[in-house]
């Protein structure tokens, strides 16, 4: 390593860089296509690889490059290409190279099945500067292809992964906890720990979003049926008990309080945003309610971020149930409820999503923030509970019993 | 490649990096592999480094640059020369600069 006083390295998580003003846009997601070569049982977005309507509507190479150019002018340092399967696009290499030549770090979310020797060589010669993120659907052909419903995808994915390993291209893996692979968790994690760039256990998709385009009630029924029960989820999340408690405690001490009627306390559209495959600009990857998206074919990224998104963020909740429950819920930081989830589940921005509510209550009961029959929005002394929970060093069940005794 | 900074030589940013200015900060983004120690690093220059960097146009020698900086900053030519040689040596080692052909 070269020691010097002039030229300083910036780590990926560098936060000290911006001394005064932060860039208008720091991170950009681009959903290069909604098409995918796999047909995963749980997927919220995929269309067939040869979907002609999608192909016709997708952003052209030049339109994607223009979005990248505008993003860099706004200070963007990192773009994440996702999909569908981004490598399905014939112009992926051209788009990737353009992004890197603009001085962007590139994160790539892929199933790895379309990583060819040419793609691997490109990623080796012009490194993405972010580890590639690969979702692995199973450790055996049977389990993997029971999820992807695509013959040959298991072998293709492992081939892609081995190409990356052979070229020394950094990547990390994620899981999707589904019935066909639930018994493979240990094996998956053991293998993941051998990947040189995995410095912590893999993350999992667990809750499974419904169809983002609200395009199939039937698919939604299937996705719902695949979802893990709140009790099983808690058991899964807390399998590394101390680590889990530490995370929940840290999270609660920072983010947990009733949001009131504010729909966007999450910071969506501030510093980061997402362009979909057709040029709709969204505050986050999942938020596709028509009132919240901006057409980039008629305007600019700057206009969307500086003029349009602030107005969207002002939208207030009006749903009676939401105001009675979510608005008063001190666990909202633990809950995935948000306008995007409400849109996917209910077609509105502000309807409570029952599954997410159940998940959050199960977790809160497990760590001792709630008693067995309590609902979070009924708790008045929530600040005291959070304080004691955040400061405690053991599982919080004793706290709830003391709390109950004092009632 | 000569990795030692030469006061008589002229230097240019390499085509293997992308230099960006974002909110007043100069950011050097590697384009090809082998620029940083790891594959995911970006770099920024401090104030001294940046003052020198901005004069690297492929036409001025380092000696010219030392002369210009001496008239602009309240520091001795000796100190400035040390800074210039230090920065250029480091950037050459990192493959961020290339020697330019003189006219």
Tab-separated table of C-alpha atoms in Angstrom:
chain	number	residue	atom	x	y	z
A	1	UNK	CA	0.000	0.000	0.000
A	2	UNK	CA	1.235	3.471	-0.797
A	3	UNK	CA	1.271	5.892	2.124
A	4	UNK	CA	0.843	9.518	1.178
A	5	UNK	CA	-0.665	12.765	2.278
A	6	UNK	CA	-2.127	13.862	-1.067
A	7	UNK	CA	-4.332	11.205	-2.534
A	8	UNK	CA	-6.842	9.594	-0.230
A	9	UNK	CA	-8.731	6.376	-0.756
A	10	UNK	CA	-12.478	6.473	-0.375
A	11	UNK	CA	-14.088	3.369	1.001
A	12	UNK	CA	-17.400	2.238	-0.401
A	13	UNK	CA	-19.199	3.331	2.731
A	14	UNK	CA	-17.382	6.668	2.813
A	15	UNK	CA	-19.539	9.237	4.529
A	16	UNK	CA	-17.022	11.958	5.169
A	17	UNK	CA	-16.668	12.874	1.521
A	18	UNK	CA	-19.327	15.548	1.326
A	19	UNK	CA	-18.255	18.226	3.762
A	20	UNK	CA	-21.001	20.692	2.946
A	21	UNK	CA	-23.550	19.924	0.278
A	22	UNK	CA	-24.493	16.390	-0.719
A	23	UNK	CA	-25.087	15.541	-4.372
A	24	UNK	CA	-28.665	15.821	-5.619
A	25	UNK	CA	-28.554	12.146	-6.572
A	26	UNK	CA	-26.090	9.729	-4.988
A	27	UNK	CA	-27.497	6.364	-6.055
A	28	UNK	CA	-29.552	5.381	-9.035
A	29	UNK	CA	-31.319	2.111	-9.748
A	30	UNK	CA	-32.147	1.278	-13.335
A	31	UNK	CA	-34.447	-1.613	-14.035
A	32	UNK	CA	-33.056	-2.406	-17.466
A	33	UNK	CA	-35.872	-4.801	-18.312
A	34	UNK	CA	-38.824	-6.503	-16.681
A	35	UNK	CA	-38.129	-9.587	-18.784
A	36	UNK	CA	-36.354	-12.581	-17.332
A	37	UNK	CA	-35.052	-15.887	-18.666
A	38	UNK	CA	-36.303	-17.556	-15.485
A	39	UNK	CA	-39.889	-17.858	-14.286
A	40	UNK	CA	-39.450	-17.861	-10.527
A	41	UNK	CA	-42.455	-18.873	-8.484
A	42	UNK	CA	-42.175	-15.879	-6.147
A	43	UNK	CA	-41.147	-13.105	-8.536
A	44	UNK	CA	-42.912	-9.744	-8.333
A	45	UNK	CA	-41.840	-8.371	-11.694
A	46	UNK	CA	-40.736	-10.935	-14.300
A	47	UNK	CA	-42.142	-11.099	-17.809
A	48	UNK	CA	-41.221	-13.757	-20.364
A	49	UNK	CA	-37.830	-13.224	-22.030
A	50	UNK	CA	-39.450	-12.737	-25.409
A	51	UNK	CA	-42.334	-10.504	-24.281
A	52	UNK	CA	-42.836	-8.394	-27.383
A	53	UNK	CA	-44.759	-5.624	-25.706
A	54	UNK	CA	-42.018	-5.150	-23.121
A	55	UNK	CA	-39.318	-5.283	-25.797
A	56	UNK	CA	-41.113	-2.621	-27.808
A	57	UNK	CA	-41.509	-0.293	-24.827
A	58	UNK	CA	-38.105	-0.690	-23.178
A	59	UNK	CA	-35.724	2.256	-23.077
A	60	UNK	CA	-33.303	2.300	-25.987
A	61	UNK	CA	-29.554	2.130	-25.439
A	62	UNK	CA	-29.275	5.867	-26.031
A	63	UNK	CA	-32.110	6.630	-23.623
A	64	UNK	CA	-30.415	4.612	-20.875
A	65	UNK	CA	-27.122	6.384	-21.577
A	66	UNK	CA	-28.857	9.746	-21.375
A	67	UNK	CA	-30.278	8.846	-17.953
A	68	UNK	CA	-26.789	7.828	-16.829
A	69	UNK	CA	-25.339	11.070	-18.167
A	70	UNK	CA	-27.925	13.156	-16.335
A	71	UNK	CA	-27.317	11.154	-13.169
A	72	UNK	CA	-23.582	11.853	-13.220
A	73	UNK	CA	-24.259	15.564	-13.702
A	74	UNK	CA	-26.272	15.386	-10.489
A	75	UNK	CA	-23.300	13.845	-8.688
A	76	UNK	CA	-24.357	10.223	-8.826
A	77	UNK	CA	-21.526	7.827	-7.987
A	78	UNK	CA	-23.323	4.493	-8.070
A	79	UNK	CA	-25.797	2.900	-10.429
A	80	UNK	CA	-27.460	-0.443	-9.792
A	81	UNK	CA	-28.656	-2.393	-12.809
A	82	UNK	CA	-31.512	-4.688	-12.013
A	83	UNK	CA	-34.511	-6.237	-13.710
A	84	UNK	CA	-35.987	-8.700	-14.633
A	85	UNK	CA	-32.638	-10.077	-15.645
A	86	UNK	CA	-30.446	-7.164	-16.794
A	87	UNK	CA	-28.115	-9.440	-18.772
A	88	UNK	CA	-31.014	-10.309	-21.072
A	89	UNK	CA	-30.512	-7.006	-22.842
A	90	UNK	CA	-28.377	-7.365	-25.964
A	91	UNK	CA	-26.831	-3.969	-25.253
A	92	UNK	CA	-25.863	-4.737	-21.652
A	93	UNK	CA	-22.112	-4.554	-22.351
A	94	UNK	CA	-22.494	-1.207	-24.092
A	95	UNK	CA	-24.604	0.242	-21.266
A	96	UNK	CA	-22.258	-1.141	-18.615
A	97	UNK	CA	-19.174	0.280	-20.303
A	98	UNK	CA	-20.872	3.652	-20.768
A	99	UNK	CA	-21.737	3.780	-17.062
A	100	UNK	CA	-18.165	3.004	-16.052
A	101	UNK	CA	-16.741	5.529	-18.509
A	102	UNK	CA	-18.942	8.154	-16.910
A	103	UNK	CA	-17.196	7.379	-13.629
A	104	UNK	CA	-20.004	5.401	-12.035
A	105	UNK	CA	-19.629	2.382	-9.826
A	106	UNK	CA	-21.914	-0.329	-11.098
A	107	UNK	CA	-23.847	-2.788	-8.981
A	108	UNK	CA	-25.385	-5.624	-10.945
A	109	UNK	CA	-28.239	-7.767	-9.655
A	110	UNK	CA	-28.396	-10.987	-11.605
A	111	UNK	CA	-29.288	-14.650	-11.440
A	112	UNK	CA	-25.860	-15.359	-13.033
A	113	UNK	CA	-27.326	-17.696	-15.655
A	114	UNK	CA	-26.394	-15.394	-18.540
A	115	UNK	CA	-22.807	-14.655	-17.501
A	116	UNK	CA	-20.801	-15.687	-20.532
A	117	UNK	CA	-17.001	-15.786	-20.856
A	118	UNK	CA	-17.290	-12.464	-22.750
A	119	UNK	CA	-19.264	-10.811	-19.955
A	120	UNK	CA	-16.824	-12.173	-17.359
A	121	UNK	CA	-13.863	-10.818	-19.331
A	122	UNK	CA	-15.530	-7.408	-19.577
A	123	UNK	CA	-16.170	-7.334	-15.826
A	124	UNK	CA	-12.563	-8.355	-15.212
A	125	UNK	CA	-11.034	-5.715	-17.453
A	126	UNK	CA	-13.381	-2.896	-16.447
A	127	UNK	CA	-14.281	-3.805	-12.858
A	128	UNK	CA	-17.716	-2.728	-11.642
A	129	UNK	CA	-16.237	-1.398	-8.344
A	130	UNK	CA	-19.189	-2.952	-6.530
A	131	UNK	CA	-19.604	-6.667	-5.888
A	132	UNK	CA	-22.074	-8.341	-8.230
A	133	UNK	CA	-25.160	-9.566	-6.359
A	134	UNK	CA	-26.384	-13.023	-7.280
A	135	UNK	CA	-29.548	-14.606	-5.969
A	136	UNK	CA	-29.133	-18.357	-5.563
A	137	UNK	CA	-32.392	-20.297	-5.580
A	138	UNK	CA	-31.160	-23.695	-4.466
A	139	UNK	CA	-28.129	-25.873	-3.939
A	140	UNK	CA	-29.459	-28.756	-6.042
A	141	UNK	CA	-30.860	-28.784	-9.532
A	142	UNK	CA	-34.206	-30.027	-8.226
A	143	UNK	CA	-34.665	-27.286	-5.633
A	144	UNK	CA	-33.217	-24.545	-7.841
A	145	UNK	CA	-35.370	-25.356	-10.826
A	146	UNK	CA	-38.443	-25.931	-8.672
A	147	UNK	CA	-38.096	-22.198	-7.938
A	148	UNK	CA	-37.036	-20.927	-11.363
A	149	UNK	CA	-39.261	-23.308	-13.350
A	150	UNK	CA	-36.581	-23.115	-16.043
A	151	UNK	CA	-34.800	-26.295	-17.128
A	152	UNK	CA	-31.047	-25.809	-17.385
A	153	UNK	CA	-31.009	-22.711	-15.165
A	154	UNK	CA	-29.200	-24.461	-12.288
A	155	UNK	CA	-26.289	-25.482	-14.471
A	156	UNK	CA	-26.207	-22.073	-16.171
A	157	UNK	CA	-26.103	-20.251	-12.834
A	158	UNK	CA	-23.253	-22.350	-11.481
A	159	UNK	CA	-21.377	-21.932	-14.730
A	160	UNK	CA	-21.788	-18.149	-14.399
A	161	UNK	CA	-20.619	-18.223	-10.796
A	162	UNK	CA	-17.554	-20.268	-11.714
A	163	UNK	CA	-16.689	-17.846	-14.495
A	164	UNK	CA	-16.706	-15.000	-11.967
A	165	UNK	CA	-14.581	-17.019	-9.557
A	166	UNK	CA	-12.110	-17.894	-12.306
A	167	UNK	CA	-11.744	-14.230	-13.306
A	168	UNK	CA	-11.578	-13.053	-9.665
A	169	UNK	CA	-14.590	-10.784	-10.088
A	170	UNK	CA	-16.035	-9.853	-6.682
A	171	UNK	CA	-19.566	-11.066	-6.052
A	172	UNK	CA	-21.862	-11.796	-3.155
A	173	UNK	CA	-24.798	-14.173	-2.976
A	174	UNK	CA	-28.277	-13.832	-1.548
A	175	UNK	CA	-30.947	-16.422	-0.906
A	176	UNK	CA	-34.693	-16.513	-1.374
A	177	UNK	CA	-36.223	-18.631	1.361
A	178	UNK	CA	-38.832	-20.737	-0.391
A	179	UNK	CA	-40.425	-24.141	0.236
A	180	UNK	CA	-38.181	-25.987	-2.278
A	181	UNK	CA	-34.946	-24.768	-0.650
A	182	UNK	CA	-35.863	-24.298	3.022
A	183	UNK	CA	-33.933	-27.383	4.087
A	184	UNK	CA	-30.789	-26.186	2.320
A	185	UNK	CA	-30.124	-23.061	4.379
A	186	UNK	CA	-27.208	-24.520	6.293
A	187	UNK	CA	-25.577	-25.888	3.166
A	188	UNK	CA	-26.128	-22.619	1.310
A	189	UNK	CA	-24.588	-20.581	4.106
A	190	UNK	CA	-21.668	-22.952	4.420
A	191	UNK	CA	-20.939	-22.598	0.720
A	192	UNK	CA	-21.500	-18.816	0.818
A	193	UNK	CA	-18.884	-18.520	3.557
A	194	UNK	CA	-16.281	-19.906	1.153
A	195	UNK	CA	-16.823	-17.071	-1.334
A	196	UNK	CA	-13.885	-14.688	-0.876
A	197	UNK	CA	-16.032	-11.541	-0.936
A	198	UNK	CA	-18.681	-12.667	1.541
A	199	UNK	CA	-17.715	-10.961	4.779
A	200	UNK	CA	-21.018	-11.771	6.496
A	201	UNK	CA	-23.777	-14.376	6.170
A	202	UNK	CA	-26.015	-14.005	3.118
A	203	UNK	CA	-29.202	-11.976	3.164
A	204	UNK	CA	-32.500	-13.529	2.112
A	205	UNK	CA	-35.637	-12.470	0.357
A	206	UNK	CA	-38.228	-13.506	2.898
A	207	UNK	CA	-41.489	-11.612	2.629
A	208	UNK	CA	-42.050	-11.727	-1.139
A	209	UNK	CA	-43.689	-8.705	-2.679
A	210	UNK	CA	-46.804	-9.124	-4.729
A	211	UNK	CA	-46.762	-8.276	-8.434
A	212	UNK	CA	-45.393	-4.760	-8.778
A	213	UNK	CA	-47.587	-4.050	-11.826
A	214	UNK	CA	-50.664	-5.512	-10.150
A	215	UNK	CA	-50.930	-7.596	-13.301
A	216	UNK	CA	-52.042	-11.006	-12.057
A	217	UNK	CA	-54.343	-11.904	-9.200
A	218	UNK	CA	-53.514	-15.535	-9.812
A	219	UNK	CA	-49.762	-14.986	-9.471
A	220	UNK	CA	-50.455	-12.969	-6.323
A	221	UNK	CA	-52.333	-15.903	-4.848
A	222	UNK	CA	-49.315	-18.121	-5.515
A	223	UNK	CA	-46.905	-15.609	-4.021
A	224	UNK	CA	-49.046	-15.271	-0.887
A	225	UNK	CA	-49.058	-19.042	-0.489
A	226	UNK	CA	-45.246	-19.085	-0.536
A	227	UNK	CA	-44.876	-16.568	2.254
A	228	UNK	CA	-43.402	-17.721	5.497
A	229	UNK	CA	-45.640	-17.550	8.586
A	230	UNK	CA	-44.851	-14.802	11.122
A	231	UNK	CA	-43.834	-17.412	13.700
A	232	UNK	CA	-41.501	-19.228	11.299
A	233	UNK	CA	-40.043	-15.930	10.166
A	234	UNK	CA	-39.191	-14.933	13.722
A	235	UNK	CA	-37.619	-18.318	14.290
A	236	UNK	CA	-35.568	-17.937	11.112
A	237	UNK	CA	-34.465	-14.366	11.797
A	238	UNK	CA	-33.511	-15.100	15.396
A	239	UNK	CA	-31.549	-18.276	14.661
A	240	UNK	CA	-28.444	-16.224	15.447
A	241	UNK	CA	-30.083	-14.849	18.542
A	242	UNK	CA	-27.552	-12.348	19.865
A	243	UNK	CA	-26.842	-10.880	16.469
A	244	UNK	CA	-30.561	-10.562	15.761
A	245	UNK	CA	-31.255	-8.832	19.063
A	246	UNK	CA	-28.351	-6.501	18.549
A	247	UNK	CA	-29.684	-5.494	15.147
A	248	UNK	CA	-33.257	-4.969	16.331
A	249	UNK	CA	-32.028	-3.027	19.350
A	250	UNK	CA	-29.831	-0.771	17.244
A	251	UNK	CA	-32.646	-0.254	14.782
A	252	UNK	CA	-35.200	0.556	17.470
A	253	UNK	CA	-32.943	3.079	19.126
A	254	UNK	CA	-32.771	5.050	15.894
A	255	UNK	CA	-35.871	4.616	13.800
A	256	UNK	CA	-38.839	3.589	15.839
A	257	UNK	CA	-41.625	6.078	16.474
A	258	UNK	CA	-45.181	6.652	15.241
A	259	UNK	CA	-45.084	8.328	11.820
A	260	UNK	CA	-48.408	10.149	12.121
A	261	UNK	CA	-50.052	10.836	8.806
A	262	UNK	CA	-46.732	11.281	6.973
A	263	UNK	CA	-46.586	8.634	4.271
A	264	UNK	CA	-42.927	9.007	3.401
A	265	UNK	CA	-40.839	9.183	6.563
A	266	UNK	CA	-38.457	6.747	4.832
A	267	UNK	CA	-36.468	9.236	2.758
A	268	UNK	CA	-37.515	7.695	-0.564
A	269	UNK	CA	-36.487	9.909	-3.448
A	270	UNK	CA	-33.885	11.756	-1.380
A	271	UNK	CA	-30.397	11.011	-2.626
A	272	UNK	CA	-31.552	7.908	-4.478
A	273	UNK	CA	-34.179	7.019	-7.068
A	274	UNK	CA	-35.067	4.429	-9.667
A	275	UNK	CA	-35.798	4.439	-13.376
A	276	UNK	CA	-37.982	1.592	-14.585
A	277	UNK	CA	-37.490	-0.251	-17.861
A	278	UNK	CA	-39.700	2.194	-19.761
A	279	UNK	CA	-38.448	5.524	-18.427
A	280	UNK	CA	-40.731	6.059	-15.454
A	281	UNK	CA	-38.733	7.621	-12.637
A	282	UNK	CA	-39.674	6.401	-9.169
A	283	UNK	CA	-38.717	7.440	-5.655
A	284	UNK	CA	-37.911	3.816	-4.920
A	285	UNK	CA	-37.719	0.554	-6.799
A	286	UNK	CA	-41.132	-0.664	-5.692
A	287	UNK	CA	-43.239	2.492	-5.735
A	288	UNK	CA	-45.183	2.438	-8.994
A	289	UNK	CA	-48.453	4.107	-8.060
A	290	UNK	CA	-49.259	6.324	-11.073
A	291	UNK	CA	-49.486	9.449	-8.890
A	292	UNK	CA	-45.913	8.987	-7.740
A	293	UNK	CA	-43.990	8.320	-10.960
A	294	UNK	CA	-42.394	10.823	-13.317
A	295	UNK	CA	-42.023	10.305	-17.069
A	296	UNK	CA	-38.374	10.815	-17.976
A	297	UNK	CA	-39.293	10.996	-21.654
A	298	UNK	CA	-41.015	14.289	-20.887
A	299	UNK	CA	-38.648	15.734	-18.311
A	300	UNK	CA	-35.305	15.461	-16.569
A	301	UNK	CA	-33.928	13.668	-13.538
A	302	UNK	CA	-33.199	17.017	-11.929
A	303	UNK	CA	-36.765	18.219	-12.397
A	304	UNK	CA	-38.134	14.974	-10.977
A	305	UNK	CA	-35.891	15.103	-7.922
A	306	UNK	CA	-36.136	18.805	-7.203
A	307	UNK	CA	-39.731	19.548	-8.199
A	308	UNK	CA	-41.822	16.380	-8.507
A	309	UNK	CA	-40.646	14.083	-5.695
A	310	UNK	CA	-40.926	16.739	-2.954
A	311	UNK	CA	-44.598	17.123	-3.863
A	312	UNK	CA	-45.138	13.367	-3.711
A	313	UNK	CA	-43.481	13.256	-0.311
A	314	UNK	CA	-46.051	15.737	0.944
A	315	UNK	CA	-48.915	13.301	0.305
A	316	UNK	CA	-50.564	12.486	3.614
A	317	UNK	CA	-52.339	9.316	4.688
A	318	UNK	CA	-56.136	9.497	4.708
A	319	UNK	CA	-57.188	5.871	5.066
A	320	UNK	CA	-59.123	5.473	8.312
A	321	UNK	CA	-57.512	2.147	9.227
A	322	UNK	CA	-54.060	3.514	8.468
A	323	UNK	CA	-54.621	6.576	10.654
A	324	UNK	CA	-55.905	4.423	13.502
A	325	UNK	CA	-53.136	1.862	13.290
A	326	UNK	CA	-49.998	2.595	11.248
A	327	UNK	CA	-49.969	6.325	12.020
A	328	UNK	CA	-49.973	5.518	15.746
A	329	UNK	CA	-47.652	2.517	15.580
A	330	UNK	CA	-44.336	2.995	17.343
A	331	UNK	CA	-42.932	-0.062	15.537
A	332	UNK	CA	-43.148	1.454	12.111
A	333	UNK	CA	-39.363	1.349	11.789
A	334	UNK	CA	-39.473	-2.438	12.176
A	335	UNK	CA	-42.340	-2.769	9.719
A	336	UNK	CA	-42.114	-2.994	5.941
A	337	UNK	CA	-45.403	-1.097	5.575
A	338	UNK	CA	-44.929	1.738	3.122
A	339	UNK	CA	-46.777	3.322	0.205
A	340	UNK	CA	-45.091	0.907	-2.222
A	341	UNK	CA	-46.228	-2.144	-0.280
A	342	UNK	CA	-49.706	-0.687	0.070
A	343	UNK	CA	-49.785	-0.144	-3.684
A	344	UNK	CA	-48.749	-3.699	-4.496
A	345	UNK	CA	-51.104	-5.282	-1.970
A	346	UNK	CA	-54.103	-2.981	-2.096
A	347	UNK	CA	-53.764	-0.577	-5.017
A	348	UNK	CA	-53.595	2.420	-2.679
A	349	UNK	CA	-50.817	4.313	-0.958
A	350	UNK	CA	-52.124	4.118	2.564
A	351	UNK	CA	-53.873	0.853	3.390
A	352	UNK	CA	-52.332	-1.313	6.120
A	353	UNK	CA	-50.815	-4.519	4.752
A	354	UNK	CA	-52.030	-7.188	7.149
A	355	UNK	CA	-49.198	-9.652	6.523
A	356	UNK	CA	-46.553	-7.029	7.303
A	357	UNK	CA	-48.451	-5.977	10.415
A	358	UNK	CA	-48.546	-9.578	11.640
A	359	UNK	CA	-44.825	-10.006	10.947
A	360	UNK	CA	-43.966	-6.858	12.877
A	361	UNK	CA	-46.123	-7.766	15.850
A	362	UNK	CA	-44.630	-11.271	15.949
A	363	UNK	CA	-41.124	-9.810	16.040
A	364	UNK	CA	-42.039	-7.228	18.667
A	365	UNK	CA	-43.594	-9.901	20.870
A	366	UNK	CA	-40.554	-12.113	20.419
A	367	UNK	CA	-38.110	-9.451	21.591
A	368	UNK	CA	-40.404	-8.294	24.364
A	369	UNK	CA	-41.563	-4.953	23.047
A	370	UNK	CA	-45.183	-6.100	23.101
A	371	UNK	CA	-47.185	-8.405	25.327
A	372	UNK	CA	-49.038	-11.369	23.829
A	373	UNK	CA	-52.350	-9.619	23.263
A	374	UNK	CA	-51.132	-6.070	22.793
A	375	UNK	CA	-51.406	-4.120	19.553
A	376	UNK	CA	-48.636	-1.631	18.971
A	377	UNK	CA	-50.902	1.359	18.319
A	378	UNK	CA	-52.489	0.939	21.741
A	379	UNK	CA	-49.219	1.370	23.616
A	380	UNK	CA	-48.938	4.809	25.145
A	381	UNK	CA	-45.637	4.516	26.983
A	382	UNK	CA	-43.758	3.380	23.870
A	383	UNK	CA	-40.820	5.704	24.431
A	384	UNK	CA	-40.081	4.093	27.759
A	385	UNK	CA	-40.317	0.621	26.212
A	386	UNK	CA	-37.932	1.508	23.437
A	387	UNK	CA	-35.502	3.076	25.865
A	388	UNK	CA	-35.451	0.070	28.169
A	389	UNK	CA	-35.277	-2.371	25.272
A	390	UNK	CA	-32.429	-0.497	23.609
A	391	UNK	CA	-30.465	-0.408	26.841
A	392	UNK	CA	-31.163	-3.992	27.892
A	393	UNK	CA	-28.535	-6.644	27.321
A	394	UNK	CA	-30.790	-9.691	27.397
A	395	UNK	CA	-33.924	-10.860	25.638
A	396	UNK	CA	-36.770	-8.564	26.559
A	397	UNK	CA	-39.430	-11.013	27.724
A	398	UNK	CA	-38.784	-10.045	31.336
A	399	UNK	CA	-39.470	-6.466	30.442
A	400	UNK	CA	-42.947	-7.165	29.129
A	401	UNK	CA	-43.920	-9.186	32.171
A	402	UNK	CA	-42.799	-6.338	34.408
A	403	UNK	CA	-44.725	-3.958	32.224
A	404	UNK	CA	-47.841	-6.089	32.429
A	405	UNK	CA	-47.514	-6.362	36.194
A	406	UNK	CA	-47.467	-2.619	36.508
A	407	UNK	CA	-50.719	-2.178	34.639
B	1	UNK	CA	7.246	2.605	-17.346
B	2	UNK	CA	9.289	5.140	-15.369
B	3	UNK	CA	7.601	5.473	-11.979
B	4	UNK	CA	9.892	8.208	-10.715
B	5	UNK	CA	8.626	11.760	-11.039
B	6	UNK	CA	10.886	13.824	-13.258
B	7	UNK	CA	10.976	17.608	-12.907
B	8	UNK	CA	11.718	17.978	-16.631
B	9	UNK	CA	8.790	15.812	-17.725
B	10	UNK	CA	5.169	16.687	-18.500
B	11	UNK	CA	2.299	14.534	-17.279
B	12	UNK	CA	-1.338	13.905	-18.149
B	13	UNK	CA	-4.183	12.077	-16.426
B	14	UNK	CA	-4.287	8.482	-17.651
B	15	UNK	CA	-7.131	7.317	-19.851
B	16	UNK	CA	-7.553	4.450	-17.392
B	17	UNK	CA	-9.245	6.712	-14.867
B	18	UNK	CA	-12.303	8.953	-14.872
B	19	UNK	CA	-11.950	12.235	-13.031
B	20	UNK	CA	-15.117	13.814	-11.710
B	21	UNK	CA	-15.841	16.917	-9.733
B	22	UNK	CA	-18.808	16.455	-7.422
B	23	UNK	CA	-19.935	19.186	-5.057
B	24	UNK	CA	-16.470	20.695	-4.991
B	25	UNK	CA	-14.619	17.412	-4.451
B	26	UNK	CA	-12.324	15.938	-7.075
B	27	UNK	CA	-13.000	12.221	-7.339
B	28	UNK	CA	-10.782	9.799	-9.236
B	29	UNK	CA	-12.647	6.697	-10.364
B	30	UNK	CA	-10.559	3.795	-11.714
B	31	UNK	CA	-11.796	2.547	-15.072
B	32	UNK	CA	-9.639	-0.527	-15.522
B	33	UNK	CA	-8.336	-3.046	-13.016
B	34	UNK	CA	-5.005	-2.502	-11.284
B	35	UNK	CA	-5.418	1.167	-10.340
B	36	UNK	CA	-6.121	0.756	-6.635
B	37	UNK	CA	-4.971	-1.834	-4.142
B	38	UNK	CA	-8.489	-3.264	-4.108
B	39	UNK	CA	-11.040	-3.338	-6.889
B	40	UNK	CA	-13.617	-1.090	-5.267
B	41	UNK	CA	-11.697	2.037	-4.422
B	42	UNK	CA	-12.263	5.628	-5.391
B	43	UNK	CA	-9.778	8.351	-4.586
B	44	UNK	CA	-9.906	12.013	-3.761
B	45	UNK	CA	-7.145	14.607	-3.647
B	46	UNK	CA	-6.510	16.927	-0.750
B	47	UNK	CA	-6.160	20.675	-1.303
B	48	UNK	CA	-2.438	20.499	-2.064
B	49	UNK	CA	-2.895	17.532	-4.360
B	50	UNK	CA	-5.701	19.236	-6.199
B	51	UNK	CA	-3.749	22.479	-6.739
B	52	UNK	CA	-1.008	20.432	-8.387
B	53	UNK	CA	-3.397	18.169	-10.310
B	54	UNK	CA	-5.150	21.092	-11.965
B	55	UNK	CA	-1.897	22.204	-13.559
B	56	UNK	CA	-1.153	18.842	-15.163
B	57	UNK	CA	-2.010	19.636	-18.767
B	58	UNK	CA	0.615	17.589	-20.562
B	59	UNK	CA	2.458	20.737	-21.669
B	60	UNK	CA	3.926	22.176	-18.467
B	61	UNK	CA	6.911	20.428	-16.952
B	62	UNK	CA	6.863	19.753	-13.243
B	63	UNK	CA	9.474	22.459	-12.900
B	64	UNK	CA	7.085	24.922	-14.592
B	65	UNK	CA	4.373	23.833	-12.191
B	66	UNK	CA	6.623	24.300	-9.156
B	67	UNK	CA	7.395	27.815	-10.435
B	68	UNK	CA	3.721	28.683	-10.904
B	69	UNK	CA	2.708	27.345	-7.508
B	70	UNK	CA	5.567	29.229	-5.826
B	71	UNK	CA	4.153	32.490	-7.113
B	72	UNK	CA	0.600	31.561	-6.080
B	73	UNK	CA	1.209	30.112	-2.610
B	74	UNK	CA	3.047	31.322	0.430
B	75	UNK	CA	5.494	28.425	0.612
B	76	UNK	CA	9.114	27.942	-0.363
B	77	UNK	CA	9.955	26.492	-3.781
B	78	UNK	CA	11.713	23.642	-1.958
B	79	UNK	CA	8.571	22.682	-0.049
B	80	UNK	CA	6.425	22.940	-3.148
B	81	UNK	CA	8.847	20.832	-5.175
B	82	UNK	CA	8.725	18.162	-2.481
B	83	UNK	CA	4.922	18.155	-2.628
B	84	UNK	CA	4.845	18.014	-6.412
B	85	UNK	CA	7.332	15.148	-6.632
B	86	UNK	CA	5.517	13.323	-3.823
B	87	UNK	CA	2.115	13.526	-5.467
B	88	UNK	CA	3.281	12.761	-8.982
B	89	UNK	CA	5.333	9.795	-7.779
B	90	UNK	CA	2.317	8.407	-6.030
B	91	UNK	CA	-0.044	8.942	-8.951
B	92	UNK	CA	2.456	7.287	-11.298
B	93	UNK	CA	2.634	4.272	-9.023
B	94	UNK	CA	-1.149	4.089	-9.058
B	95	UNK	CA	-1.157	4.365	-12.866
B	96	UNK	CA	-3.316	7.476	-12.695
B	97	UNK	CA	-0.876	9.604	-14.693
B	98	UNK	CA	1.142	9.095	-17.836
B	99	UNK	CA	4.139	11.017	-19.123
B	100	UNK	CA	3.210	13.219	-22.069
B	101	UNK	CA	5.285	13.615	-25.192
B	102	UNK	CA	6.808	17.101	-25.265
B	103	UNK	CA	6.316	19.284	-28.342
